[in-house]
Coordinates of C-alpha atoms in Angstrom, one line a residue:
Chain M
X22 CA 6.9 42.1 -7.3
X23 CA 8.4 43.3 -4.0
X24 CA 7.4 42.2 -0.7
X25 CA 4.2 44.3 0.2
X26 CA 2.9 43.8 -2.9
X27 CA 3.0 40.1 -2.4
X28 CA 1.6 40.6 0.6
X29 CA -1.6 42.7 -0.6
X30 CA -2.4 39.8 -2.9
X31 CA -2.4 37.1 -0.8
X32 CA -5.0 39.0 2.0
X33 CA -6.7 40.1 -1.0
X34 CA -6.7 36.3 -2.5
X35 CA -7.6 35.2 0.8
X36 CA -9.9 36.9 2.3
X37 CA -11.1 39.7 0.2
X38 CA -11.2 38.1 -3.0
X39 CA -13.8 40.8 -5.3
X40 CA -11.4 43.3 -4.1
X41 CA -8.5 43.7 -7.0
X42 CA -5.2 44.2 -4.8
X43 CA -4.4 47.4 -5.9
X44 CA -6.9 48.8 -4.7
X45 CA -6.6 47.9 -1.8
X46 CA -5.5 51.0 0.0
X47 CA -2.3 51.0 2.6
X48 CA -4.8 52.6 5.6
X49 CA -7.6 50.5 5.2
X50 CA -8.5 49.3 8.7
X51 CA -8.4 45.2 8.3
X52 CA -10.0 43.8 11.2
X53 CA -12.6 46.9 11.3
X54 CA -13.3 46.3 8.0
X55 CA -13.3 42.5 8.2
X56 CA -10.9 41.3 6.4
X57 CA -9.4 40.0 8.8
X58 CA -10.4 38.3 11.7
X59 CA -8.6 36.3 15.0
X60 CA -8.2 33.5 12.9
X61 CA -7.4 35.4 10.2
X62 CA -4.0 36.4 11.4
X63 CA -2.8 33.6 12.4
X64 CA -3.3 32.9 9.0
X65 CA -1.3 35.9 7.8
X66 CA 1.5 35.5 10.8
X67 CA 1.9 32.1 8.8
X68 CA 2.4 33.4 5.1
X69 CA 4.8 36.0 7.0
X70 CA 6.8 33.7 7.7
X71 CA 7.2 31.1 5.4
X72 CA 6.8 33.4 2.4
X73 CA 8.2 37.1 3.9
X74 CA 11.2 35.0 5.7
X75 CA 10.6 36.7 9.2
X76 CA 10.1 35.7 12.4
X77 CA 7.2 36.3 14.8
X78 CA 7.5 35.8 18.5
X79 CA 4.5 34.6 19.8
X80 CA 3.8 38.6 21.7
X81 CA 3.5 39.8 18.4
X82 CA 0.1 37.6 17.4
X83 CA -1.2 40.9 18.6
X84 CA -3.8 42.1 16.0
X85 CA -3.0 45.6 16.1
X86 CA 0.3 44.5 14.6
X87 CA -1.8 43.4 11.5
X88 CA -4.8 45.8 11.4
X89 CA -3.2 47.8 8.2
X90 CA -0.4 47.1 4.9
X91 CA 1.0 49.9 6.5
X92 CA 1.2 48.5 9.6
X93 CA 2.6 45.0 8.7
X94 CA 5.2 46.9 6.1
X95 CA 6.1 48.2 9.4
X96 CA 6.6 45.5 11.0
X97 CA 8.4 43.4 8.7
X98 CA 10.8 46.8 8.6
X99 CA 11.3 46.1 12.5
X100 CA 11.6 42.5 11.7
X101 CA 14.7 43.0 8.8
X102 CA 16.9 46.4 10.5
X103 CA 17.2 43.8 13.3
X104 CA 18.7 41.3 10.9
X105 CA 20.5 43.7 9.7
Chain B
X29 CA -70.2 52.1 1.0
X30 CA -69.9 47.8 2.9
X31 CA -73.5 47.1 3.6
X32 CA -72.7 44.1 5.0
X33 CA -74.4 42.7 8.0
X34 CA -72.6 40.9 10.5
X35 CA -74.9 37.0 9.4
X36 CA -74.7 36.8 6.4
X37 CA -70.1 36.6 6.4
X38 CA -70.1 33.1 4.7
X39 CA -67.8 32.9 1.2
X40 CA -71.0 33.1 -1.3
X41 CA -72.5 36.5 0.7
X42 CA -68.9 38.2 0.4
X43 CA -68.6 37.0 -3.5
X44 CA -72.1 38.9 -3.7
X45 CA -71.0 41.9 -0.9
X46 CA -68.7 42.0 -4.1
X47 CA -70.2 41.7 -7.4
X48 CA -73.2 44.3 -6.2
X49 CA -70.5 46.7 -5.0
X50 CA -69.5 47.6 -7.9
X51 CA -71.9 48.1 -11.1
X52 CA -69.6 50.0 -13.0
X53 CA -66.4 49.0 -12.4
X54 CA -63.9 47.1 -14.6
X55 CA -60.9 44.8 -14.5
X56 CA -58.4 45.6 -17.0
X57 CA -55.8 42.8 -18.1
X58 CA -51.6 43.2 -17.7
X59 CA -52.6 44.7 -21.2
X60 CA -55.2 47.0 -20.2
X61 CA -57.6 45.2 -22.1
X62 CA -61.2 46.1 -20.0
X63 CA -64.1 43.9 -18.5
X64 CA -66.9 44.9 -17.4
X65 CA -68.4 43.8 -14.4
X66 CA -71.6 43.0 -15.9
X67 CA -69.6 40.1 -18.2
X68 CA -67.5 39.2 -15.4
X69 CA -71.1 38.3 -14.0
X70 CA -72.0 37.0 -16.1
X71 CA -68.7 34.4 -16.5
X72 CA -68.6 34.2 -12.6
X73 CA -72.4 32.6 -12.6
X74 CA -71.4 30.1 -16.3
X75 CA -68.0 28.8 -14.2
X76 CA -70.2 28.3 -10.7
X77 CA -73.0 26.4 -12.1
X78 CA -69.4 24.3 -13.0
X79 CA -68.5 23.8 -9.8
X80 CA -72.0 23.3 -7.5
X81 CA -72.3 19.6 -8.1
X82 CA -69.0 19.2 -6.6
X83 CA -69.2 17.9 -3.1
X84 CA -68.7 20.5 -0.3
X85 CA -65.0 21.2 0.1
X86 CA -62.6 23.8 -1.0
X87 CA -61.6 24.5 -4.6
X88 CA -57.8 25.5 -6.0
X89 CA -57.5 27.8 -8.2
X90 CA -54.0 28.2 -10.4
X91 CA -53.9 29.7 -13.1
X92 CA -52.3 32.9 -15.0
X93 CA -53.9 37.0 -13.2
X94 CA -56.3 37.5 -15.9
X95 CA -60.0 38.6 -15.3
X96 CA -61.1 34.9 -15.8
X97 CA -58.7 34.2 -13.7
X98 CA -60.5 36.6 -10.8
X99 CA -64.0 34.9 -12.4
X100 CA -63.2 31.5 -11.4
X101 CA -62.0 32.7 -7.3
X102 CA -65.7 34.6 -7.5
X103 CA -67.7 31.9 -8.5
X104 CA -65.9 29.4 -6.0
X105 CA -67.0 32.9 -3.2
X106 CA -70.5 32.2 -4.4
X107 CA -70.3 29.1 -4.8
X108 CA -70.2 28.7 -1.1
X109 CA -66.7 27.4 -1.0
X110 CA -63.2 28.7 0.7
X111 CA -61.0 29.4 -2.7
X112 CA -57.3 28.0 -2.2
X113 CA -55.0 30.3 -5.2
X114 CA -51.8 28.7 -6.2
X115 CA -49.7 30.6 -7.9
X116 CA -48.7 29.1 -11.0
X117 CA -44.6 30.0 -11.3
X118 CA -44.6 27.8 -8.5
X119 CA -42.6 24.4 -9.3
X120 CA -45.0 21.4 -9.5
X121 CA -43.8 19.7 -6.4
X122 CA -44.7 22.5 -4.0
X123 CA -48.3 22.8 -6.1
X124 CA -48.8 19.1 -6.0
X125 CA -47.7 19.4 -2.1
X126 CA -50.0 22.3 -1.3
X127 CA -52.7 20.7 -2.9
X128 CA -52.8 16.7 -1.2
X129 CA -52.3 19.2 2.2
X130 CA -55.7 20.5 0.9
X131 CA -57.8 17.9 -0.4
X132 CA -60.1 20.7 -2.4
X133 CA -62.1 18.9 -4.2
X134 CA -61.9 20.9 -8.1
X135 CA -59.0 22.9 -9.1
X136 CA -59.6 25.6 -11.5
X137 CA -56.7 25.7 -14.3
X138 CA -55.7 27.8 -17.0
X139 CA -54.8 26.2 -20.2
X140 CA -50.9 25.7 -18.5
X141 CA -51.4 24.6 -15.4
X142 CA -53.8 22.2 -16.7
X143 CA -50.9 21.0 -18.7
X144 CA -48.6 21.2 -15.3
X145 CA -51.1 19.0 -13.2
X146 CA -52.9 16.6 -15.7
X147 CA -51.1 14.0 -14.6
X148 CA -50.6 14.1 -11.1
X149 CA -54.5 14.4 -10.8
X150 CA -55.6 12.1 -13.3
X151 CA -53.6 9.6 -10.7
X152 CA -55.4 11.4 -6.9
X153 CA -58.8 11.2 -9.2
X154 CA -59.4 14.9 -8.5
X155 CA -61.5 17.3 -11.3
X156 CA -59.0 19.9 -13.4
X157 CA -61.9 22.8 -14.2
X158 CA -60.7 24.5 -17.0
X159 CA -61.9 28.6 -16.1
X160 CA -63.1 28.3 -19.9
X161 CA -65.0 25.9 -19.6
X162 CA -68.7 25.3 -20.2
X163 CA -69.4 21.4 -19.5
X164 CA -69.4 20.1 -16.4
X165 CA -67.0 17.5 -14.7
X166 CA -67.6 14.2 -13.9
X167 CA -68.1 14.7 -10.1
X168 CA -65.7 12.7 -8.1
X169 CA -66.9 10.5 -4.5
X170 CA -67.3 12.9 -1.6
X171 CA -63.9 13.1 0.8
X172 CA -63.8 14.4 3.6
X173 CA -63.7 18.1 3.6
X174 CA -60.0 19.3 5.0
X175 CA -61.3 23.2 6.1
X176 CA -64.5 24.0 7.5
X177 CA -67.2 25.8 6.0
X178 CA -66.0 29.3 7.9
X179 CA -63.6 29.4 6.0
X180 CA -63.3 32.0 2.4
X181 CA -59.4 31.6 2.0
X182 CA -56.8 28.7 2.2
X183 CA -53.0 30.3 1.6
X184 CA -50.2 28.5 1.8
X185 CA -47.4 30.8 2.7
X186 CA -42.9 29.1 2.9
X187 CA -42.0 27.8 5.6
X188 CA -39.0 27.7 6.9
X189 CA -38.2 24.5 6.5
X190 CA -39.9 25.2 3.4
X191 CA -42.5 22.9 3.6
X192 CA -45.7 25.1 3.0
X193 CA -47.8 26.5 6.6
X194 CA -51.6 26.6 5.1
X195 CA -53.4 29.8 6.7
X196 CA -57.1 29.7 6.5
X197 CA -59.3 33.3 6.5
X198 CA -62.7 33.6 7.2
X199 CA -64.9 35.6 5.0
X200 CA -65.2 38.1 8.3
X201 CA -61.4 38.3 8.8
X202 CA -61.5 39.9 4.9
X203 CA -64.8 41.9 5.4
X204 CA -63.4 44.2 8.5
X205 CA -59.7 44.4 6.4
X206 CA -61.6 46.0 3.4
X207 CA -63.6 48.5 6.1
X208 CA -60.2 50.0 7.5
X209 CA -58.9 50.4 4.2
X210 CA -61.7 51.6 2.3
X211 CA -61.4 54.2 5.3
X212 CA -58.4 54.6 5.2
X213 CA -57.3 55.1 1.5
X214 CA -60.7 56.4 1.2
X215 CA -61.1 54.1 -2.3
X216 CA -63.5 55.7 -4.6
X217 CA -65.4 54.0 -7.9
X218 CA -62.9 56.3 -9.5
X219 CA -60.2 54.4 -8.4
X220 CA -58.7 52.6 -10.4
X221 CA -56.0 50.1 -8.4
X222 CA -52.7 48.3 -9.4
X223 CA -52.9 44.5 -8.8
X224 CA -48.8 43.3 -8.2
X225 CA -49.1 40.4 -6.5
X226 CA -49.9 37.2 -7.4
X227 CA -53.7 36.1 -6.0
X228 CA -51.4 33.6 -4.0
X229 CA -50.2 35.8 -2.2
X230 CA -52.2 37.6 1.2
X231 CA -50.9 41.3 -1.0
X232 CA -53.4 40.6 -3.3
X233 CA -56.5 41.3 -0.7
X234 CA -55.8 44.9 -0.7
X235 CA -55.8 45.5 -4.2
X236 CA -59.0 42.6 -5.3
X237 CA -61.2 42.8 -2.0
X238 CA -60.4 46.1 -0.7
X239 CA -60.2 47.8 -4.0
X240 CA -63.8 46.1 -5.4
X241 CA -65.7 46.4 -2.1
X242 CA -65.1 50.6 -3.1
X243 CA -66.3 49.7 -6.7
X244 CA -62.7 50.5 -7.5
X245 CA -61.3 49.5 -11.1
X246 CA -58.5 46.8 -10.9
X247 CA -55.5 46.3 -12.6
X248 CA -54.3 43.1 -12.8
X249 CA -50.4 42.5 -13.4
X250 CA -49.6 39.3 -15.2
X251 CA -46.5 37.1 -13.8
X252 CA -44.4 38.8 -16.7
X253 CA -45.7 42.4 -15.9
X254 CA -44.8 42.4 -12.2
X255 CA -41.1 41.1 -13.1
X256 CA -40.9 43.9 -15.5
X257 CA -40.8 48.3 -13.8
X258 CA -41.5 48.6 -18.0
X259 CA -44.7 46.8 -18.4
X260 CA -45.7 48.0 -14.7
X261 CA -45.1 51.5 -15.2
X262 CA -47.3 50.8 -18.9
X263 CA -50.1 49.6 -17.0
X264 CA -50.3 52.3 -14.6
X265 CA -49.8 54.8 -17.3
X266 CA -52.8 52.6 -19.8
X267 CA -55.4 51.8 -16.9
X268 CA -55.1 55.2 -15.0
X269 CA -54.0 53.6 -12.0
X270 CA -54.4 55.8 -9.1
X271 CA -53.4 53.5 -5.9
X272 CA -50.2 50.5 -6.3
X273 CA -49.3 48.7 -3.8
X274 CA -46.3 46.8 -4.3
X275 CA -43.6 44.5 -2.4
X276 CA -40.8 47.3 -2.1
X277 CA -38.3 45.7 -4.4
X278 CA -41.3 45.8 -7.4
X279 CA -41.2 49.4 -6.6
X280 CA -37.4 49.4 -7.5
X281 CA -38.0 48.2 -10.2
X282 CA -41.0 50.8 -11.4
X283 CA -38.4 53.2 -10.7
X284 CA -35.5 52.4 -11.9
X285 CA -37.6 52.0 -14.9
X286 CA -39.4 55.8 -15.0
X287 CA -36.1 57.6 -15.3
X288 CA -37.5 60.9 -14.4
X289 CA -41.2 59.8 -15.9
X290 CA -43.4 61.0 -13.8
X291 CA -46.9 59.7 -12.5
X292 CA -48.8 61.9 -10.6
X293 CA -52.2 60.3 -11.3
X294 CA -50.8 57.9 -8.4
X295 CA -52.5 58.5 -5.4
X296 CA -50.7 56.3 -2.8
X297 CA -48.4 53.4 -2.6
X298 CA -48.2 51.0 -0.7
X299 CA -46.0 48.8 0.1
X300 CA -45.2 45.9 2.5
X301 CA -43.7 42.6 3.3
X302 CA -39.9 43.3 3.0
X303 CA -37.3 47.2 4.3
X304 CA -37.5 49.2 2.0
X305 CA -34.2 50.9 1.1
X306 CA -33.9 54.3 1.6
X307 CA -32.8 55.0 -2.2
X308 CA -35.6 54.0 -3.7
X309 CA -38.1 55.5 -1.5
X310 CA -36.4 58.4 -2.3
X311 CA -36.9 57.2 -6.0
X312 CA -40.8 57.0 -5.0
X313 CA -41.0 60.6 -4.1
X314 CA -39.8 61.4 -7.8
X315 CA -41.6 58.9 -9.8
X316 CA -45.2 59.5 -7.8
X317 CA -44.9 62.4 -7.0
X318 CA -48.4 63.3 -5.5
X319 CA -48.6 60.2 -3.4
X320 CA -49.1 59.4 -0.5
X321 CA -47.0 56.6 1.1
X322 CA -47.6 54.3 3.6
X323 CA -45.1 51.2 4.4
X324 CA -47.8 49.1 5.7
X325 CA -46.8 46.0 8.4
X326 CA -48.7 42.2 8.2
X327 CA -48.0 38.6 7.7
X328 CA -50.6 36.4 6.0
X329 CA -51.5 35.2 9.4
X330 CA -52.4 38.7 10.8
X331 CA -53.3 40.4 7.4
X332 CA -51.6 43.9 8.1
X333 CA -51.8 45.4 12.1
X334 CA -49.4 48.1 11.3
X335 CA -48.9 51.3 8.8
X336 CA -46.7 54.3 8.7
X337 CA -47.5 57.3 6.7
X338 CA -44.1 58.0 5.2
X339 CA -43.1 61.7 5.5
X340 CA -41.0 63.7 2.1
X341 CA -38.6 65.5 4.1
X342 CA -37.0 63.9 7.0
X343 CA -37.0 60.1 6.8
X344 CA -36.3 58.1 8.8
X345 CA -34.3 55.4 8.0
X346 CA -35.2 52.5 8.5
X347 CA -38.8 53.3 8.6
X348 CA -40.8 53.0 12.0
X349 CA -44.0 50.0 11.4
X350 CA -45.8 52.5 12.4
X351 CA -49.3 53.0 14.3
X352 CA -51.2 50.2 15.0
X353 CA -54.5 49.7 12.4
X354 CA -57.4 50.4 14.6
X355 CA -59.3 47.4 15.2
X356 CA -55.2 45.5 15.6
X357 CA -54.2 44.7 19.7
X358 CA -50.8 45.1 20.3
X359 CA -48.1 44.2 23.2
X360 CA -44.9 43.7 23.1
X361 CA -43.5 40.3 25.2
X362 CA -40.2 39.4 27.3
X363 CA -39.0 35.0 26.1
X364 CA -41.1 34.2 29.0
X365 CA -44.4 36.4 28.0
X366 CA -44.6 39.3 29.7
X367 CA -44.8 42.3 28.2
X368 CA -41.2 44.6 28.5
X369 CA -41.3 47.9 29.7
X370 CA -41.8 50.5 27.3
X371 CA -38.2 51.1 25.1
X372 CA -37.3 47.4 24.9
X373 CA -37.0 44.4 23.3
X374 CA -39.2 42.1 22.2
X375 CA -41.6 39.9 20.4
X376 CA -44.8 41.5 19.0
X377 CA -48.1 39.8 19.9
X378 CA -51.5 41.3 17.5
X379 CA -55.2 40.1 18.3
X380 CA -57.4 41.6 15.3
X381 CA -60.2 40.5 14.0
X382 CA -57.8 39.5 10.1
X383 CA -56.3 36.8 12.4
X384 CA -56.1 33.8 10.7
X385 CA -58.8 31.2 12.0
X386 CA -55.9 29.0 12.5
X387 CA -53.2 27.1 10.3
X388 CA -53.9 23.1 9.0
X389 CA -50.9 22.2 11.5
X390 CA -52.6 21.7 15.4
X391 CA -48.6 22.2 16.4
X392 CA -48.0 25.8 13.9
X393 CA -51.3 26.7 16.4
X394 CA -50.0 25.9 19.5
X395 CA -46.6 28.0 18.7
X396 CA -48.6 30.9 16.8
X397 CA -51.4 31.6 18.9
X398 CA -51.2 33.1 22.7
X399 CA -53.4 34.3 24.8
X400 CA -53.2 37.4 26.9
X401 CA -55.2 38.9 29.1
X402 CA -57.6 36.6 27.6
X403 CA -57.2 37.7 24.0
X404 CA -56.4 34.8 21.6
X405 CA -53.4 37.0 20.4
X406 CA -51.1 35.7 17.5
X407 CA -47.2 35.6 18.0
X408 CA -45.8 37.6 15.6
X409 CA -42.3 36.1 15.5
X410 CA -40.8 39.5 14.5
X411 CA -38.7 41.9 16.9
X412 CA -40.1 45.4 17.6
X413 CA -39.0 47.7 20.2
X414 CA -41.4 51.2 20.7
X415 CA -40.0 53.9 20.5
X416 CA -39.6 57.3 21.2
X417 CA -41.6 58.9 19.0
X418 CA -44.7 56.7 20.0
X419 CA -44.0 54.6 16.7
X420 CA -43.3 51.0 17.6
X421 CA -39.9 49.6 14.8
X422 CA -38.4 46.5 13.3
X423 CA -35.8 45.1 14.6
X424 CA -35.6 41.9 13.0
X425 CA -37.5 38.6 12.6
X426 CA -36.8 36.3 15.5
X427 CA -34.4 34.4 14.0
X428 CA -32.4 37.0 11.7
X429 CA -30.3 36.9 14.7
X430 CA -27.6 34.6 13.9
X431 CA -24.2 33.2 15.1
X432 CA -21.1 34.1 13.1
X433 CA -17.9 32.7 14.8
X434 CA -19.2 32.9 18.2
X435 CA -20.7 36.6 17.6
X436 CA -24.3 37.1 17.6
X437 CA -25.2 39.4 14.6
X438 CA -28.6 40.1 13.5
X439 CA -28.8 40.2 9.8
X440 CA -32.2 42.5 10.0
X441 CA -29.4 45.0 11.0
X442 CA -26.7 44.6 8.6
X443 CA -28.6 44.7 5.7
X444 CA -30.5 47.6 7.1
X445 CA -26.8 49.8 7.3
X446 CA -25.8 48.1 3.6
X447 CA -28.7 48.9 2.1
X448 CA -27.7 52.7 2.8
X449 CA -24.4 52.5 0.9
X450 CA -26.3 55.1 -2.3
X451 CA -25.9 53.3 -5.6
X452 CA -27.3 49.7 -3.8
X453 CA -30.7 48.7 -4.7
X454 CA -31.3 45.8 -3.4
X455 CA -29.2 43.4 -0.8
X456 CA -29.9 41.0 0.9
X457 CA -27.6 38.9 4.0
X458 CA -27.3 35.6 4.4
X459 CA -25.0 32.9 6.2
X460 CA -23.7 29.9 4.1
X461 CA -21.7 27.2 5.7
X462 CA -18.7 25.8 3.7
X463 CA -16.8 22.7 6.1
X464 CA -18.3 23.7 9.1
X465 CA -17.2 27.7 8.3
X466 CA -20.1 30.1 8.7
X467 CA -19.9 33.4 7.3
X468 CA -22.1 36.0 5.7
X469 CA -21.9 36.7 2.6
X470 CA -23.5 39.6 1.0
X471 CA -24.8 39.9 -3.1
X472 CA -26.1 43.5 -3.8
X473 CA -28.0 44.5 -7.0
X474 CA -27.0 48.3 -8.1
X475 CA -28.4 50.9 -9.6
X476 CA -26.2 50.3 -12.5
X477 CA -23.0 52.7 -11.0
X478 CA -19.5 51.0 -10.3
X479 CA -19.7 49.6 -6.4
X480 CA -16.9 47.8 -5.4
X481 CA -16.9 45.4 -2.2
X482 CA -14.0 47.7 -0.5
X483 CA -16.9 50.0 -1.1
X484 CA -19.4 48.6 0.7
X485 CA -17.0 47.2 3.2
X486 CA -15.7 51.1 4.1
X487 CA -19.4 50.8 4.6
X488 CA -19.6 48.7 6.8
X489 CA -17.0 49.8 8.9
X490 CA -18.9 52.9 9.8
X491 CA -21.3 51.8 11.3
X492 CA -21.2 47.6 12.3
X493 CA -19.0 45.9 14.2
X494 CA -16.2 43.8 12.8
X495 CA -18.2 40.1 12.7
X496 CA -21.5 42.0 11.5
X497 CA -19.2 42.9 8.1
X498 CA -19.9 40.2 5.7
X499 CA -16.5 38.6 3.8
X500 CA -17.6 38.2 0.7
X501 CA -19.6 40.5 -1.7
X502 CA -21.4 39.7 -5.2
X503 CA -22.6 42.8 -7.1
X504 CA -24.2 43.7 -9.9
X505 CA -26.6 45.9 -11.6
X506 CA -29.6 42.5 -12.0
X507 CA -32.1 42.7 -9.6
X508 CA -31.9 39.6 -6.2
X509 CA -33.5 36.5 -6.6
X510 CA -37.0 36.5 -5.8
X511 CA -39.4 34.7 -4.8
X512 CA -42.7 34.2 -5.9
X513 CA -44.1 36.6 -3.7
X514 CA -42.1 38.9 -4.8
X515 CA -39.3 38.7 -1.9
X516 CA -35.7 38.5 -2.5
X517 CA -34.5 34.8 -1.7
X518 CA -32.1 34.1 0.8
X519 CA -32.6 30.2 0.5
X520 CA -31.0 30.4 -3.5
X521 CA -28.8 33.5 -3.3
X522 CA -26.7 31.0 -0.4
X523 CA -27.2 28.0 -2.6
X524 CA -26.2 29.7 -5.6
X525 CA -22.9 31.9 -3.8
X526 CA -22.2 27.6 -2.6
X527 CA -21.8 26.6 -5.7
X528 CA -19.4 29.1 -6.9

């Protein structure tokens, strides 16, 4: 499973068990659609740190950065670029 | 049509007027087998003779809705007593709870109800009288009557706590209502009214009392028929029903079963009790192409107080409550008990001749009644607003506003928005609590098309703020669970959701 597929599976299992992961559109607004709320952002950040091995800085606890799967992928990409 | 003078409004005079108004009416059972009024009067006389030696006080009626049960109801009134209809579909505990509160002098029962109540009634010394009995039961010692002689109907509604509220209604309230229905909908002896609601539900006043007052025929749907769209349509067809009144969820059953069939003989469709989904309304237009479609608003305590004739084009959604009945006074109040400015939100207070005498519980009366300009008003607990169109609009129950993670969310508003998604037949939003975590959930019955929670969330996003979007969805083609009034039961849904 790719990293983004694992995140997708986590989001569906944790926040929207009724959505099949493959059905969750990459550009869907997760905040606006009520899938993730402020508490959900914290859970997601914990998942990203534990499972994807990235460090999220306190100033990155901004819901805007997690607004969609695409946004999360972009955030992860920026982290891995810095690491590389 | 209505010859009653205001002076003779005892239960007996009321029953007499109903029986005399309709010499040619027929009472049809759920299989459309007719009973003539002459036969019905015979049954009323027989049953009245079984009651006449009992001490003063109300008589309860617990039986499936048949012409014989209707004769039992009329016999109770005819003997000068209040009738208290109990829904045989209710759990035994609720029935005995109501009987313990009511303290009737007897209960008229059919076979199944007798079997369920026999042990409890035996222990209490309460006579059960079979609807097909010919011999008088032994009279019990006189108890102080819990309900005064001015009361004609005693209904029990579910309180929010689950304890039934006892609502006492006098004959003049019913007569005033019958007069309005008869005039507004031009009922004649040529009409046949579908009686869908259980006798224990106040919607039955219109079918049974207003129908008989106009000399019209009645088609009585029993509980089994009332749950089946196909059976209801068959009854409408074979009984020649011209006027249909039912809760929106019952109409949804009918129009789903219709599958393109049309019923042009139905000239009026009335609905009340819960919000009407737009998709169901469109299907009602198609199924009943010749009918006047009317949204009616009221409650057990006041009977109907507002109505709105639904236009077939440019139909508003949600539907407004509309305009007050001609005898209804109303005012929209703020929390301090002062009228709000026109167009502002507030609680609806109404005053009308159809107002109940009161609850059995003085504490409930203290909350329900309030004087305004020297007139006793009923506080509806419903939030409303006067629209720029001059019509009253429903915003939700006072208690439909819930706090969800710190945000104020109006469940009625969430439901109204979600129900607009094509494919939704029934929808309810409710709050569940797991380990202190309160969250919104949504249950949906679809018209068979494959709706996913993603569809619902996407639709929700178009009109609702994020905190108002339900977190969990259960979606399927099966109808949502109803209470016996035919209303979607949110408490049952929440219990089901927590059991998963």
